[in-house]
Tab-separated table of N, CA and C in Angstrom:
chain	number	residue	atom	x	y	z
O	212	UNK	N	0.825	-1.199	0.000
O	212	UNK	CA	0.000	0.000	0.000
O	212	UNK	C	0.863	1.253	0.000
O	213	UNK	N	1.915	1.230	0.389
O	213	UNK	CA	2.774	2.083	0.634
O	213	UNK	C	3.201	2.475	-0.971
O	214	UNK	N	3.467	2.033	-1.840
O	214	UNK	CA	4.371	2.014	-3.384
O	214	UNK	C	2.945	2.619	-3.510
O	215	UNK	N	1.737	2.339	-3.963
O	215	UNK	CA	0.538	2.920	-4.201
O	215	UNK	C	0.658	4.077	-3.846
O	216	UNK	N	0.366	4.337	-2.511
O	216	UNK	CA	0.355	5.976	-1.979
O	216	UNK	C	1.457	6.725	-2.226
O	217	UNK	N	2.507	6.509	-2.855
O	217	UNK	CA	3.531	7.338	-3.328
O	217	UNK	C	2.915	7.741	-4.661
O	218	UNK	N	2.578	6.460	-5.362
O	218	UNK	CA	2.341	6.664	-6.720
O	218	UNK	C	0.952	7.574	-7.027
O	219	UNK	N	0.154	7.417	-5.826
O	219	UNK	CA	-0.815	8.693	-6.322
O	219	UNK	C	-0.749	10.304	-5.747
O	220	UNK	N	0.573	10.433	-5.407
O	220	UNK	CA	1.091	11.857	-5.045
O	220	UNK	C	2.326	12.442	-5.484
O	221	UNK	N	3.328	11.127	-6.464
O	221	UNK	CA	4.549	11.274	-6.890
O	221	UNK	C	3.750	11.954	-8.372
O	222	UNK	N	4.406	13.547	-8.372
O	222	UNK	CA	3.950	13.767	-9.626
O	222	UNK	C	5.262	14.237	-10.574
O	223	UNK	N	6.321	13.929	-10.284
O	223	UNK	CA	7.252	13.325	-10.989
O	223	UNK	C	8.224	12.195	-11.655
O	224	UNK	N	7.632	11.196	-11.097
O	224	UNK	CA	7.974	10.024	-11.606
O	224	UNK	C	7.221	9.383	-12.699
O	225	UNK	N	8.157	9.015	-13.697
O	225	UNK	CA	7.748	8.667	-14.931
O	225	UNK	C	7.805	7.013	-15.430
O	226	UNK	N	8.405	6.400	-14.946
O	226	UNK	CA	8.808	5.230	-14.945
O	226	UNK	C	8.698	4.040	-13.922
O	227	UNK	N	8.606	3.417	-13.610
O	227	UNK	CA	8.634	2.521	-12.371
O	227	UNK	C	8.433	0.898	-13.172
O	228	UNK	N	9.224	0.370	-12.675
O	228	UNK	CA	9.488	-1.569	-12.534
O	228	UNK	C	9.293	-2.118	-10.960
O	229	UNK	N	7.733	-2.877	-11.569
O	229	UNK	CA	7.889	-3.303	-10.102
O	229	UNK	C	7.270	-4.655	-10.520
O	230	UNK	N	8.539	-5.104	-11.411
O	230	UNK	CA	7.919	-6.825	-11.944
O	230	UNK	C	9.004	-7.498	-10.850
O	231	UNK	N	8.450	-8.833	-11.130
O	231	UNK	CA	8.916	-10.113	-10.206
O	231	UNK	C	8.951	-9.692	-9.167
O	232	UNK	N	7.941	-9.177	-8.225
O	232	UNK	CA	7.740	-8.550	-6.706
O	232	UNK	C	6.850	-9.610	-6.432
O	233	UNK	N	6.158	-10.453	-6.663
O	233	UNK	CA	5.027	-10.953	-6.389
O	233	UNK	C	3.720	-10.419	-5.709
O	234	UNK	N	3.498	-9.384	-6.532
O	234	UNK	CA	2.282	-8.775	-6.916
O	234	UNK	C	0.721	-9.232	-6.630
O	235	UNK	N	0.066	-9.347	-5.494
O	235	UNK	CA	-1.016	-10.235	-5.373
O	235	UNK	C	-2.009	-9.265	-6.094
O	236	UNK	N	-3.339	-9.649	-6.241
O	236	UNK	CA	-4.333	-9.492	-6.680
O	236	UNK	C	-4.942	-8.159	-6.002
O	237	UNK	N	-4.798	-8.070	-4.870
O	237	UNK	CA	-4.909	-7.059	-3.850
O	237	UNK	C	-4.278	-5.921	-3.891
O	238	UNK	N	-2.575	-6.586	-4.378
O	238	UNK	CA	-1.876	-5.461	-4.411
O	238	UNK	C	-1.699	-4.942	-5.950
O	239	UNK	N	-2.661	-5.526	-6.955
O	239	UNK	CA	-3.113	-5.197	-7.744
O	239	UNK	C	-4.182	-3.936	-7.713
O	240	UNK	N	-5.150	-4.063	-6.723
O	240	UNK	CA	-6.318	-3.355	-6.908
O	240	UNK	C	-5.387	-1.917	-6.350
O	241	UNK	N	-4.371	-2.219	-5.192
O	241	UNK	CA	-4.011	-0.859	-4.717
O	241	UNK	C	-3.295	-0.123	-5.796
O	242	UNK	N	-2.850	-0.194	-6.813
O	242	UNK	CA	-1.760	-0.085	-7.832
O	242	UNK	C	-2.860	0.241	-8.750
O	243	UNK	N	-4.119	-0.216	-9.132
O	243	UNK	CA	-4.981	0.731	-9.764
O	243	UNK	C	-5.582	1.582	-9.584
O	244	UNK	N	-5.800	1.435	-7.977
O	244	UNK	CA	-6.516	2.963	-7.502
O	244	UNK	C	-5.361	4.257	-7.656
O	245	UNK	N	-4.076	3.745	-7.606
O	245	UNK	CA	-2.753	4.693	-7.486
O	245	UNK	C	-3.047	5.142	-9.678
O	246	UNK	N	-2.861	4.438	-9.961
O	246	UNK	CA	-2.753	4.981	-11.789
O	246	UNK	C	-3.792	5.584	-12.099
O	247	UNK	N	-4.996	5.336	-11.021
O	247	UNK	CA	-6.272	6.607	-11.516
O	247	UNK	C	-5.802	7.855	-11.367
O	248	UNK	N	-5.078	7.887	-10.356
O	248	UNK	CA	-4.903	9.028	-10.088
O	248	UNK	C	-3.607	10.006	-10.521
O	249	UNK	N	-2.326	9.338	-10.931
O	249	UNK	CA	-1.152	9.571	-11.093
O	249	UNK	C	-1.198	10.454	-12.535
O	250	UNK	N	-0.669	11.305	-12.328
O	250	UNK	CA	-0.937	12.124	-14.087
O	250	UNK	C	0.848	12.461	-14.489
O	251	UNK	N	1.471	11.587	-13.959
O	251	UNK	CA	3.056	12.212	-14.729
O	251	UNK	C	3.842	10.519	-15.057
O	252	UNK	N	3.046	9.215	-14.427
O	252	UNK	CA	3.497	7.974	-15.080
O	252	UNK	C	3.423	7.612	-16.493
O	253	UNK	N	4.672	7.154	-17.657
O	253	UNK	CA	4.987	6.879	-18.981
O	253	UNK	C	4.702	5.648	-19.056
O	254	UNK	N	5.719	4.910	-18.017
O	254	UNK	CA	5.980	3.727	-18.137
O	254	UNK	C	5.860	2.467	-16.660
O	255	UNK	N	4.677	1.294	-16.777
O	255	UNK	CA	4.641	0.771	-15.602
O	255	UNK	C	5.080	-0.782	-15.905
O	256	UNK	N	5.877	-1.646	-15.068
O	256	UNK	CA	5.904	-2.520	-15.689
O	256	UNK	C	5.513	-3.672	-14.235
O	257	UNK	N	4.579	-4.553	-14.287
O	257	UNK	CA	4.065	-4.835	-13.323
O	257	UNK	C	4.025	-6.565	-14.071
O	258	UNK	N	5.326	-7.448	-14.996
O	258	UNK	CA	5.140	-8.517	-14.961
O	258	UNK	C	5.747	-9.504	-13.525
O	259	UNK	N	5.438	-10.794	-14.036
O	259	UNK	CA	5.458	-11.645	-12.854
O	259	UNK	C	5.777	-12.869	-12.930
O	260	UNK	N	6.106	-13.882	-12.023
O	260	UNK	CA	6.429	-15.070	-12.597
O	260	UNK	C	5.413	-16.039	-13.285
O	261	UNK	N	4.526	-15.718	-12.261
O	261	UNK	CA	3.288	-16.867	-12.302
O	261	UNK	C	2.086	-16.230	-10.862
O	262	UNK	N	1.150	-15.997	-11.495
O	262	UNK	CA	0.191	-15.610	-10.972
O	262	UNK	C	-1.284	-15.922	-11.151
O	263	UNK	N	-1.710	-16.556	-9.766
O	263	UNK	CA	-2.828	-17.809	-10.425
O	263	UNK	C	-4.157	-17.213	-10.900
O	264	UNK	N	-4.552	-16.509	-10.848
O	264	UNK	CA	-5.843	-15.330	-11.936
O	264	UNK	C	-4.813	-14.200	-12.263
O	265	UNK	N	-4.012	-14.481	-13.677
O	265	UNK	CA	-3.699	-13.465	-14.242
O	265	UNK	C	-4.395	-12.408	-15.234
O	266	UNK	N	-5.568	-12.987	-15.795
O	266	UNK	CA	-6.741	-12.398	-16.123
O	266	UNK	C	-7.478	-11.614	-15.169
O	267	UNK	N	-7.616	-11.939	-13.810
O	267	UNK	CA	-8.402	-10.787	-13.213
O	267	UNK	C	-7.416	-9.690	-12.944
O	268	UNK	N	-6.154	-9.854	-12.527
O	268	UNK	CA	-4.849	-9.175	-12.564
O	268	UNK	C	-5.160	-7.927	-13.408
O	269	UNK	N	-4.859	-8.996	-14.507
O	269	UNK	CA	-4.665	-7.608	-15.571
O	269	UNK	C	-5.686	-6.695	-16.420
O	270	UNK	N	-7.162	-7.492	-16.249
O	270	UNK	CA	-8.363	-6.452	-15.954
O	270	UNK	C	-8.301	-5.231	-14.863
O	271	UNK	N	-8.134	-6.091	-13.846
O	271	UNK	CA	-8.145	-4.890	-12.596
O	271	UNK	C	-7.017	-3.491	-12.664
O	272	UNK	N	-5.786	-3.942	-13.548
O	272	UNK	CA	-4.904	-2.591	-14.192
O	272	UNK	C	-5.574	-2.212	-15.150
O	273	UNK	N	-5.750	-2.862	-16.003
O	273	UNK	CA	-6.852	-2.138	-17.297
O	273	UNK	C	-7.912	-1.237	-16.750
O	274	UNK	N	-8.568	-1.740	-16.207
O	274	UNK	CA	-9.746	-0.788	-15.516
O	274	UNK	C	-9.259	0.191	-15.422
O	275	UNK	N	-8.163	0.435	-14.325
O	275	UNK	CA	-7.751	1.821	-14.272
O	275	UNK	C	-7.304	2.918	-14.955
O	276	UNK	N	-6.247	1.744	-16.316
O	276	UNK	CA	-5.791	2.957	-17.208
O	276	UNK	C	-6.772	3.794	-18.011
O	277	UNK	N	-7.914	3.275	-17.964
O	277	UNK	CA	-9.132	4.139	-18.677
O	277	UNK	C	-9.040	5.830	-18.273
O	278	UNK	N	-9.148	5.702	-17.101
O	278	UNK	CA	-8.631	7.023	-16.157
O	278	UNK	C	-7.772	7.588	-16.047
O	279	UNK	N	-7.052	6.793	-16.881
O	279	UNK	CA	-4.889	7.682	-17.324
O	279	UNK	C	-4.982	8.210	-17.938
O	280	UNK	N	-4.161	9.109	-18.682
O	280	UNK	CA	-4.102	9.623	-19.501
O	280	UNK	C	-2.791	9.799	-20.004
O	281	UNK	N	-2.097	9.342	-18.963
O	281	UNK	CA	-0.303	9.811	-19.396
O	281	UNK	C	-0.170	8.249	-19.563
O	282	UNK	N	-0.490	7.473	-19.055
O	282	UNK	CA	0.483	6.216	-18.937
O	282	UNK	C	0.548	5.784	-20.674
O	283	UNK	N	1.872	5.495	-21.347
O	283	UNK	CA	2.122	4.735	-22.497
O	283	UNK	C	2.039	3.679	-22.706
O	284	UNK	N	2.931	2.828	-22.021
O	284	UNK	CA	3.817	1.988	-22.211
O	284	UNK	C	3.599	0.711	-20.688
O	285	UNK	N	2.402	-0.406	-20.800
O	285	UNK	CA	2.270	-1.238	-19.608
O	285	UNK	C	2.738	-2.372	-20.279
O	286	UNK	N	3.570	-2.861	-19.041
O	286	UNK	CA	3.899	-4.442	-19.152
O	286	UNK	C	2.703	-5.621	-18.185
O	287	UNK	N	1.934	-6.593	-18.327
O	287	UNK	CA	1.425	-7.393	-17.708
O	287	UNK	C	2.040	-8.527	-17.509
O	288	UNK	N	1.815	-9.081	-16.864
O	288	UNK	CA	1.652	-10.814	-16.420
O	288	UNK	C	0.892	-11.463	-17.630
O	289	UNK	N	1.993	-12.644	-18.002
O	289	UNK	CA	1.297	-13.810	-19.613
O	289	UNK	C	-0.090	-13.911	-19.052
O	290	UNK	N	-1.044	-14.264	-19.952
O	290	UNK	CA	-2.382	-14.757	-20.082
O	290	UNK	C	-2.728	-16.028	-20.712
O	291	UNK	N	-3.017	-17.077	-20.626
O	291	UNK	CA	-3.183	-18.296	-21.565
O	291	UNK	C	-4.312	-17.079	-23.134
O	292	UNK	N	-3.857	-17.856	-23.644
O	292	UNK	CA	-4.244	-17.516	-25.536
O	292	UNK	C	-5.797	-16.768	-25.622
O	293	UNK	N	-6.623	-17.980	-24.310
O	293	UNK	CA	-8.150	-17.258	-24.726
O	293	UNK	C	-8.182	-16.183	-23.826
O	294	UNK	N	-7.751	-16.119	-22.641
O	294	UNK	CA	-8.016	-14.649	-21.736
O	294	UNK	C	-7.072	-13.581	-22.520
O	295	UNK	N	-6.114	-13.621	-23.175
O	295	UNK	CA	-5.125	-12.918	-23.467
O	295	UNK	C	-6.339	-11.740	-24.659
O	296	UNK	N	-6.976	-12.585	-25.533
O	296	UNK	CA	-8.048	-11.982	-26.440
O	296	UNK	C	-8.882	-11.421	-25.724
O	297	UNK	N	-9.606	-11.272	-24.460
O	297	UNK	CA	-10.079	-10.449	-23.670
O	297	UNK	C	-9.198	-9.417	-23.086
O	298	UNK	N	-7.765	-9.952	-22.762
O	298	UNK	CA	-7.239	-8.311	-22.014
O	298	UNK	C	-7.169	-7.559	-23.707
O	299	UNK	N	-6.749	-7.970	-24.588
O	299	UNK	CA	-6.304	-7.530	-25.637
O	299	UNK	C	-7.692	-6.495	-26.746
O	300	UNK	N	-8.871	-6.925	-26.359
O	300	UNK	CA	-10.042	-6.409	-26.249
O	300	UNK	C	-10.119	-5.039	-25.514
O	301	UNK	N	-9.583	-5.470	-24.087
O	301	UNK	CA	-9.672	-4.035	-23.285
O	301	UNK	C	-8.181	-2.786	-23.775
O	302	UNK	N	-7.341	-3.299	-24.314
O	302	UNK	CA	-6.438	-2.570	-24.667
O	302	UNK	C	-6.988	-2.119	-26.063
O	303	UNK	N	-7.427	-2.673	-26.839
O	303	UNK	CA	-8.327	-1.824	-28.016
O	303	UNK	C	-9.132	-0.642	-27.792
O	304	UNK	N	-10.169	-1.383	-26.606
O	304	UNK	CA	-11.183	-0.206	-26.096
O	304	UNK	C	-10.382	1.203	-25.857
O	305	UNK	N	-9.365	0.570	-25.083
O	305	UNK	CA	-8.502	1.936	-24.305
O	305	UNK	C	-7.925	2.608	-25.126
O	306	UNK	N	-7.533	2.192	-26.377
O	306	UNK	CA	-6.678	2.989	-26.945
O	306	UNK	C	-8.181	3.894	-28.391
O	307	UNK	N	-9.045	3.001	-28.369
O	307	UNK	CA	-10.315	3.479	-29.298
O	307	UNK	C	-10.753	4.932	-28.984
O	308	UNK	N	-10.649	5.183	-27.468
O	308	UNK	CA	-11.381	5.870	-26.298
O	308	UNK	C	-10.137	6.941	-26.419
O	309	UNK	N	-8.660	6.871	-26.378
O	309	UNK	CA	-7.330	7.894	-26.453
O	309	UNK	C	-7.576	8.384	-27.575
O	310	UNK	N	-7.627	7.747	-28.587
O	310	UNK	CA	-7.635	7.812	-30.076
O	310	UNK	C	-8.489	9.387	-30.150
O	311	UNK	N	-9.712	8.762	-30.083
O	311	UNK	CA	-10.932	10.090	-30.010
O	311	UNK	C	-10.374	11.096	-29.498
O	312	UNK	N	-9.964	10.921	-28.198
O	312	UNK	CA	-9.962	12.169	-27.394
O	312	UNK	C	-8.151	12.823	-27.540
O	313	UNK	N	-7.867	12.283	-28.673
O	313	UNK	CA	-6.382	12.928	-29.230
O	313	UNK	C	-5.341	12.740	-28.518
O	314	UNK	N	-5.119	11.198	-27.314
O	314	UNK	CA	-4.047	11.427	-26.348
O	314	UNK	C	-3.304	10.051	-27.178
O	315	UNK	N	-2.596	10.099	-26.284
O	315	UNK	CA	-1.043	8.775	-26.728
O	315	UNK	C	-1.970	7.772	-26.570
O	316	UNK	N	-1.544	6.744	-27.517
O	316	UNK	CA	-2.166	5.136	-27.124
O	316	UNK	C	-1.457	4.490	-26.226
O	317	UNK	N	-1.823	3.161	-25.739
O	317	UNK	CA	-1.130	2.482	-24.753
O	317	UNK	C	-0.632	1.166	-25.342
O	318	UNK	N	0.729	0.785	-25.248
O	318	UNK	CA	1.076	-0.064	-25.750
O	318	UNK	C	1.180	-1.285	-24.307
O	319	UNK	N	0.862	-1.983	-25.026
O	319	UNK	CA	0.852	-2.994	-24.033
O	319	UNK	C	1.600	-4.750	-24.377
O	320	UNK	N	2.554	-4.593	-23.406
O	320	UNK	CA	2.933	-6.007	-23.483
O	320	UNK	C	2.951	-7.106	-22.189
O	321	UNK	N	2.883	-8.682	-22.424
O	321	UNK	CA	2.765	-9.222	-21.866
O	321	UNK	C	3.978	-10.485	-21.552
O	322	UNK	N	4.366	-10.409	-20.554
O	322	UNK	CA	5.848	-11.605	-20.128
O	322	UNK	C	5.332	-12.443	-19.531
């Protein structure tokens, strides 16, 4: 909770790696309430080794980047093939939704 509450008051940090931390689901949700709010993050990279709902994982970051506007550049946690076409769905939406409203798209990759 602590990396969260930095991240929704750090309004200079642009970058952050916080893969292979073992990242729970929880400390997922805190890490999206932090990117709603963060308006100076580029780049987040939040992969992992193995994480047993990596699909709700990486919905629950998706959700949030809707509400970004700066973030570019997210790394996720792998998805097996058929959930991967659902996060990959929500990264369309997100970038459909930037597109319109004239901001950067979000590139998104998955380890």
């Amino acid at each position: 909770a602590a990396i969260s509450d930095g991240l929704k008051t750090n309004n200079s940090l642009q970058e952050i790696d916080m893969s292979y931390n073992e990242i729970t689901s929880e400390g997922a949700r805190y890490i999206s309430e932090a990117i709603q709010i963060n308006t100076s993050l580029h780049t987040l990279d939040l992969r992992q080794y193995s994480i047993n709902d990596a699909l709700s994982y990486n919905m629950t970051v998706l959700s949030a980047v809707h509400h970004n506007h700066t973030l570019q550049t997210l790394t996720l946690p792998l998805v097996w093939d058929d959930d991967k076409r659902l996060v990959t769905s929500e990264v369309d939406k997100i970038n459909n939704e930037r597109t319109r409203q004239g901001i950067s798209t979000l590139t998104c990759y998955w380890w």
